[in-house]
Short mmCIF file of C-alpha atoms in Angstrom, two decimals:
data_model
loop_
_atom_site.label_atom_id
_atom_site.label_comp_id
_atom_site.label_asym_id
_atom_site.label_seq_id
_atom_site.Cartn_x
_atom_site.Cartn_y
_atom_site.Cartn_z
CA MET A 1215 -14.69 -13.07 -10.26
CA THR A 1216 -17.90 -11.12 -9.72
CA VAL A 1217 -18.52 -9.72 -6.29
CA THR A 1218 -21.80 -8.27 -5.05
CA ARG A 1219 -21.03 -7.23 -1.45
CA VAL A 1220 -17.65 -6.32 -0.04
CA LEU A 1221 -16.75 -5.86 3.62
CA VAL A 1222 -14.33 -3.00 3.97
CA THR A 1223 -12.45 -2.81 7.32
CA GLY A 1224 -11.04 0.51 8.37
CA ALA A 1225 -13.64 2.14 6.21
CA SER A 1226 -13.42 5.55 7.88
CA GLY A 1227 -9.75 6.08 6.98
CA MET A 1228 -8.47 7.99 3.97
CA ILE A 1229 -8.05 4.96 1.77
CA GLY A 1230 -11.19 3.37 3.25
CA HIS A 1231 -13.37 6.30 2.23
CA ALA A 1232 -11.97 6.13 -1.35
CA VAL A 1233 -12.44 2.37 -1.56
CA VAL A 1234 -16.06 2.50 -0.44
CA GLY A 1235 -16.80 5.26 -2.97
CA ASP A 1236 -15.08 3.33 -5.72
CA LEU A 1237 -17.04 0.12 -5.00
CA VAL A 1238 -20.38 1.88 -4.81
CA ALA A 1239 -19.66 3.61 -8.09
CA GLN A 1240 -19.26 0.16 -9.66
CA GLY A 1241 -22.61 -0.97 -8.30
CA ILE A 1242 -21.18 -3.07 -5.51
CA PHE A 1243 -22.86 -3.13 -2.08
CA VAL A 1244 -20.52 -2.33 0.83
CA THR A 1245 -20.49 -3.20 4.47
CA ALA A 1246 -18.21 -0.83 6.38
CA LEU A 1247 -16.49 -1.85 9.62
CA ASP A 1248 -14.82 0.76 11.77
CA ARG A 1249 -14.54 1.78 15.38
CA LEU A 1250 -16.09 5.16 14.66
CA GLU A 1251 -19.13 6.00 12.50
CA PRO A 1252 -17.79 8.14 9.64
CA ASP A 1253 -19.57 11.05 8.09
CA GLY A 1254 -20.65 10.84 4.45
CA LEU A 1255 -19.64 7.24 3.82
CA PRO A 1256 -21.85 5.76 1.08
CA ALA A 1257 -21.86 2.19 2.40
CA ASP A 1258 -25.38 0.79 2.73
CA ARG A 1259 -24.47 -1.20 5.88
CA MET A 1260 -22.33 -0.01 8.76
CA VAL A 1261 -20.92 -2.06 11.69
CA ILE A 1262 -19.29 -0.20 14.56
CA GLY A 1263 -16.58 -2.41 15.96
CA ASP A 1264 -12.95 -3.27 16.04
CA ALA A 1265 -11.26 -5.47 13.42
CA ARG A 1266 -9.41 -7.16 16.30
CA ASP A 1267 -12.72 -8.37 17.77
CA PRO A 1268 -13.90 -11.73 16.34
CA ALA A 1269 -17.54 -11.03 17.27
CA ALA A 1270 -17.60 -7.64 15.52
CA VAL A 1271 -15.85 -9.05 12.47
CA ASP A 1272 -18.19 -12.05 12.26
CA GLU A 1273 -21.18 -9.71 12.39
CA ALA A 1274 -19.77 -7.57 9.65
CA MET A 1275 -19.07 -10.58 7.40
CA ALA A 1276 -22.76 -11.34 6.96
CA ASP A 1277 -23.74 -11.61 3.30
CA ALA A 1278 -20.27 -10.44 2.08
CA ASP A 1279 -18.60 -12.45 -0.66
CA ALA A 1280 -15.27 -10.57 -0.58
CA VAL A 1281 -13.20 -8.50 1.92
CA ILE A 1282 -10.93 -5.46 1.59
CA HIS A 1283 -8.93 -5.34 4.80
CA LEU A 1284 -7.50 -1.86 5.62
CA ALA A 1285 -7.91 -1.63 9.36
CA GLY A 1286 -4.72 -1.02 11.33
CA LEU A 1287 -2.27 1.55 12.67
CA ALA A 1288 -0.57 3.20 9.69
CA SER A 1289 2.94 3.83 10.95
CA PRO A 1290 5.31 3.07 13.85
CA GLY A 1291 4.30 6.51 15.32
CA HIS A 1292 0.61 5.65 15.59
CA GLY A 1293 1.01 3.77 18.88
CA THR A 1294 3.46 1.90 21.02
CA PRO A 1295 5.48 -0.84 19.34
CA PHE A 1296 3.22 -3.40 21.08
CA GLU A 1297 0.08 -1.62 19.84
CA VAL A 1298 1.31 -1.25 16.27
CA PHE A 1299 2.64 -4.79 15.88
CA GLY A 1300 0.15 -6.61 18.04
CA GLY A 1301 -2.88 -4.71 16.87
CA ASN A 1302 -2.18 -4.90 13.14
CA THR A 1303 -1.22 -8.62 13.12
CA ARG A 1304 -4.18 -9.57 15.30
CA ALA A 1305 -6.72 -7.68 13.14
CA THR A 1306 -5.39 -9.36 9.96
CA PHE A 1307 -5.60 -12.79 11.55
CA VAL A 1308 -9.08 -12.26 12.87
CA VAL A 1309 -10.42 -10.86 9.57
CA LEU A 1310 -8.90 -13.54 7.32
CA GLU A 1311 -9.81 -16.38 9.67
CA ALA A 1312 -13.44 -15.19 9.83
CA ALA A 1313 -13.50 -14.90 6.02
CA GLY A 1314 -12.19 -18.41 5.58
CA ARG A 1315 -14.62 -19.89 8.06
CA ARG A 1316 -17.55 -18.16 6.36
CA GLY A 1317 -16.51 -19.53 2.97
CA ILE A 1318 -15.43 -16.12 1.56
CA ARG A 1319 -12.83 -16.81 -1.12
CA ARG A 1320 -11.47 -13.40 -2.14
CA VAL A 1321 -9.59 -11.00 0.12
CA ALA A 1322 -7.53 -7.96 -0.76
CA LEU A 1323 -5.43 -6.34 2.01
CA SER A 1324 -3.26 -3.29 2.38
CA SER A 1325 0.35 -4.19 2.75
CA SER A 1326 3.00 -1.52 2.35
CA TYR A 1327 6.33 -0.65 0.69
CA SER A 1328 7.36 -0.27 4.34
CA ILE A 1329 7.68 -4.08 4.37
CA THR A 1330 11.18 -3.49 2.95
CA GLY A 1331 12.21 -1.81 6.20
CA LEU A 1332 13.55 1.25 4.38
CA PRO A 1333 11.03 4.03 5.11
CA PHE A 1334 11.14 3.75 8.92
CA ALA A 1335 14.69 2.70 9.47
CA ALA A 1336 16.52 4.64 12.17
CA GLY A 1337 19.40 5.38 9.80
CA ILE A 1338 19.76 5.57 6.10
CA ARG A 1339 19.44 2.25 4.29
CA HIS A 1340 19.61 1.33 0.65
CA PRO A 1341 17.73 -1.27 -1.38
CA ALA A 1342 19.73 -4.25 -2.64
CA TYR A 1343 18.95 -3.20 -6.21
CA VAL A 1344 16.66 -1.04 -8.33
CA PRO A 1345 14.09 -1.23 -9.79
CA VAL A 1346 12.90 -2.88 -6.53
CA ASP A 1347 10.41 -5.70 -6.86
CA GLU A 1348 8.44 -8.07 -4.67
CA ASN A 1349 11.56 -10.25 -4.13
CA LEU A 1350 13.65 -7.47 -2.63
CA PRO A 1351 15.48 -8.57 0.57
CA VAL A 1352 13.92 -6.89 3.53
CA GLN A 1353 15.75 -4.87 6.15
CA ILE A 1354 13.07 -4.41 8.81
CA GLU A 1355 13.86 -2.79 12.11
CA ASP A 1356 10.49 -1.23 13.01
CA PRO A 1357 7.26 -2.73 14.32
CA TYR A 1358 5.09 -1.45 11.51
CA GLY A 1359 7.22 -3.03 8.73
CA LEU A 1360 7.35 -6.24 10.70
CA SER A 1361 3.57 -6.25 11.11
CA LYS A 1362 3.24 -6.06 7.33
CA GLN A 1363 5.65 -8.95 6.91
CA VAL A 1364 3.56 -11.00 9.31
CA ASP A 1365 0.30 -9.91 7.69
CA GLU A 1366 1.51 -11.24 4.33
CA ALA A 1367 2.63 -14.49 6.00
CA THR A 1368 -0.80 -14.76 7.60
CA ALA A 1369 -2.49 -14.22 4.24
CA LEU A 1370 -0.31 -16.93 2.64
CA MET A 1371 -1.18 -19.32 5.50
CA MET A 1372 -4.92 -18.62 5.06
CA THR A 1373 -4.79 -19.55 1.40
CA ARG A 1374 -3.62 -22.99 2.47
CA ARG A 1375 -5.89 -23.20 5.55
CA HIS A 1376 -9.12 -22.14 3.84
CA GLY A 1377 -8.42 -22.23 0.14
CA LEU A 1378 -9.06 -18.53 -0.25
CA THR A 1379 -7.29 -16.18 -2.68
CA ALA A 1380 -5.50 -13.18 -1.02
CA VAL A 1381 -3.78 -10.29 -2.71
CA ALA A 1382 -1.63 -8.02 -0.59
CA LEU A 1383 -0.99 -4.64 -2.25
CA ARG A 1384 2.35 -3.14 -1.20
CA LEU A 1385 1.20 0.45 -1.23
CA PRO A 1386 3.65 3.35 -1.33
CA PHE A 1387 2.93 6.89 -0.12
CA VAL A 1388 -0.78 7.32 -1.00
CA ALA A 1389 -1.81 10.80 -1.82
CA ASP A 1390 -4.89 12.95 -2.06
CA ASP A 1391 -4.42 16.45 -3.55
CA ARG A 1392 -3.23 18.02 -0.32
CA ARG A 1393 -0.80 15.27 0.61
CA ARG A 1394 0.58 15.19 -2.94
CA ARG A 1395 1.20 18.95 -2.98
CA ASP A 1396 2.92 18.81 0.42
CA ARG A 1397 5.13 15.82 -0.56
CA LEU A 1398 6.14 17.38 -3.85
CA ALA A 1399 7.10 20.66 -2.19
CA ALA A 1400 9.21 18.70 0.33
CA THR A 1401 10.95 16.52 -2.17
CA THR A 1402 11.64 19.50 -4.47
CA ALA A 1403 13.21 21.43 -1.67
CA ASP A 1404 15.22 18.50 -0.33
CA PRO A 1405 15.26 15.26 -2.38
CA LEU A 1406 16.71 13.35 0.55
CA TYR A 1407 13.11 13.57 1.80
CA GLY A 1408 11.38 10.71 0.08
CA SER A 1409 14.64 8.88 -0.84
CA ALA A 1410 13.75 5.97 1.50
CA GLU A 1411 10.50 5.53 -0.39
CA LEU A 1412 12.34 5.94 -3.78
CA TRP A 1413 10.19 9.05 -4.39
CA ALA A 1414 7.24 6.81 -5.20
CA TYR A 1415 3.57 7.62 -4.73
CA LEU A 1416 0.11 6.54 -5.68
CA ASP A 1417 -2.97 8.62 -6.19
CA LEU A 1418 -5.75 7.80 -3.74
CA ARG A 1419 -8.15 7.02 -6.57
CA ASP A 1420 -5.70 4.54 -8.07
CA ALA A 1421 -5.19 2.88 -4.74
CA ALA A 1422 -8.95 2.29 -4.46
CA ARG A 1423 -9.16 0.89 -8.00
CA ALA A 1424 -6.19 -1.41 -7.42
CA LEU A 1425 -7.79 -2.83 -4.30
CA ARG A 1426 -10.97 -3.55 -6.26
CA LEU A 1427 -9.11 -5.19 -9.12
CA ALA A 1428 -7.31 -7.32 -6.52
CA LEU A 1429 -10.73 -8.91 -5.72
CA THR A 1430 -11.70 -9.61 -9.26
CA ALA A 1431 -8.51 -10.48 -11.12
CA PRO A 1432 -8.33 -14.10 -12.39
CA VAL A 1433 -5.73 -15.28 -9.86
CA SER A 1434 -5.65 -17.88 -7.09
CA GLY A 1435 -3.56 -18.39 -3.97
CA PHE A 1436 -1.50 -15.65 -2.38
CA HIS A 1437 0.15 -12.78 -4.22
CA ALA A 1438 2.09 -9.80 -2.91
CA VAL A 1439 1.94 -7.00 -5.49
CA LEU A 1440 3.85 -3.73 -5.56
CA VAL A 1441 1.79 -0.77 -6.85
CA ALA A 1442 2.77 2.81 -7.59
CA ALA A 1443 2.47 5.58 -10.14
CA PRO A 1444 4.96 4.91 -12.94
CA GLN A 1445 6.74 8.25 -12.34
CA THR A 1446 8.26 9.68 -9.15
CA LEU A 1447 6.92 12.60 -7.19
CA ALA A 1448 10.04 14.62 -7.71
CA PRO A 1449 10.99 17.02 -10.52
CA TYR A 1450 14.44 15.50 -11.02
CA PRO A 1451 15.67 12.72 -13.27
CA THR A 1452 15.57 9.37 -11.53
CA ASP A 1453 19.09 8.42 -12.58
CA GLU A 1454 20.46 11.59 -10.91
CA LEU A 1455 18.43 10.95 -7.78
CA LEU A 1456 19.75 7.38 -7.49
CA ALA A 1457 23.38 8.46 -8.20
CA ARG A 1458 23.24 10.98 -5.42
CA TYR A 1459 21.10 9.28 -2.74
CA HIS A 1460 21.62 5.58 -3.42
CA PRO A 1461 25.07 5.66 -5.15
CA THR A 1462 26.10 2.11 -4.39
CA VAL A 1463 22.85 0.39 -5.44
CA PRO A 1464 23.01 -1.67 -8.63
CA VAL A 1465 20.70 -0.38 -11.33
CA ARG A 1466 19.33 -3.29 -13.31
CA ARG A 1467 17.73 -1.38 -16.17
CA ALA A 1468 17.50 2.12 -17.52
CA LEU A 1469 15.12 4.44 -15.74
CA PRO A 1470 14.57 7.40 -18.06
CA GLY A 1471 13.13 10.67 -17.02
CA ARG A 1472 11.09 10.43 -13.84
CA ALA A 1473 10.55 6.67 -14.04
CA VAL A 1474 9.88 5.24 -10.68
CA PRO A 1475 12.62 2.79 -9.60
CA MET A 1476 10.08 0.03 -9.00
CA ASP A 1477 9.17 -2.98 -11.09
CA LEU A 1478 5.37 -2.64 -11.56
CA SER A 1479 5.00 -5.56 -13.97
CA ARG A 1480 3.27 -7.89 -11.51
CA ALA A 1481 0.48 -5.32 -10.92
CA ARG A 1482 0.09 -5.00 -14.68
CA ASP A 1483 0.26 -8.69 -15.53
CA LEU A 1484 -1.74 -10.14 -12.56
CA LEU A 1485 -4.26 -7.41 -11.87
CA GLY A 1486 -4.40 -5.50 -15.13
CA PHE A 1487 -3.49 -2.40 -13.06
CA THR A 1488 -1.61 0.64 -14.29
CA ALA A 1489 -2.05 3.93 -12.41
CA GLU A 1490 -4.14 6.43 -14.32
CA HIS A 1491 -3.62 9.58 -12.23
CA ARG A 1492 -0.15 11.05 -12.63
CA VAL A 1493 1.57 14.30 -11.85
CA GLU A 1494 3.21 15.90 -14.88
CA LEU A 1495 6.39 17.88 -14.01
CA ASP A 1496 9.05 19.63 -16.01
CA LEU A 1497 12.37 17.91 -15.39
CA ARG A 1498 15.13 19.96 -13.84
CA PRO A 1499 18.71 18.90 -12.88
CA LEU A 1500 19.54 18.41 -9.23
CA PRO A 1501 21.05 21.62 -7.91
CA VAL A 1502 24.83 21.51 -8.16
CA ASP A 1503 25.19 23.12 -4.72
CA PHE A 1504 22.88 20.63 -3.09
CA THR A 1505 25.31 18.81 -0.77
CA ARG A 1506 23.00 16.69 1.31
CA ALA A 1507 23.15 13.07 0.28
CA ALA A 1508 22.39 9.68 1.71
CA GLY A 1509 25.19 7.89 3.47
#
């Protein structure tokens, strides 16, 4: 599908900035919706408003033929449980309902690997199997992960209600240069840090490109798609990390080197997406005196 103008909600956020820049670089016009006017955003149209507000969203939808929905609170710690769950799910419903009513037929939205329930669990939890895929049983116990589960259900419902196509990208830890350096230092010093996310990451530029491809790929209906870099953000062999930090989890196929323990085939097959920006690291064995492990 060819798109000419995209509405980007949450455009002033880290991913929003990257998405707007990526779209503009492809010659696509952008309407940016956010509560605050950002500095240096190359969108040619800006609407100041809240994605939870139907009037603001309807104004921002003018002339758009596709939507990338990013607006929302980014973790359970970004507000009260009521603000995180209620705000995120309301914004998604408002944006997708407005798109459907206006006849917009392509929407990409940011879901999250946190939909599994693993990253924000109060205690240590393990996936049912690795490599994890989009069918992994969820273990949600936090309002953010639950909001993403409801957002995906909303998107599925909207494909039936309005006949639109919606792709929800289950994003892992998304990193610019600084965040990547900090996360790598942390996981190198203590691999337990990052174990709930399976040491996965995605470069910010790749996240923006994946969201654009989600608008143009030849698909219909609703699709949840797991995206990540094909290698972990840890300098240790994946099989050693899994044996130490997820020792009881069935491993369904070999994961050589730093292979991320995620099945990324749906992103490749549906969207034509493979991450281009990767961190090359020399492999080292896990320290033999490193005694901290997941329970």
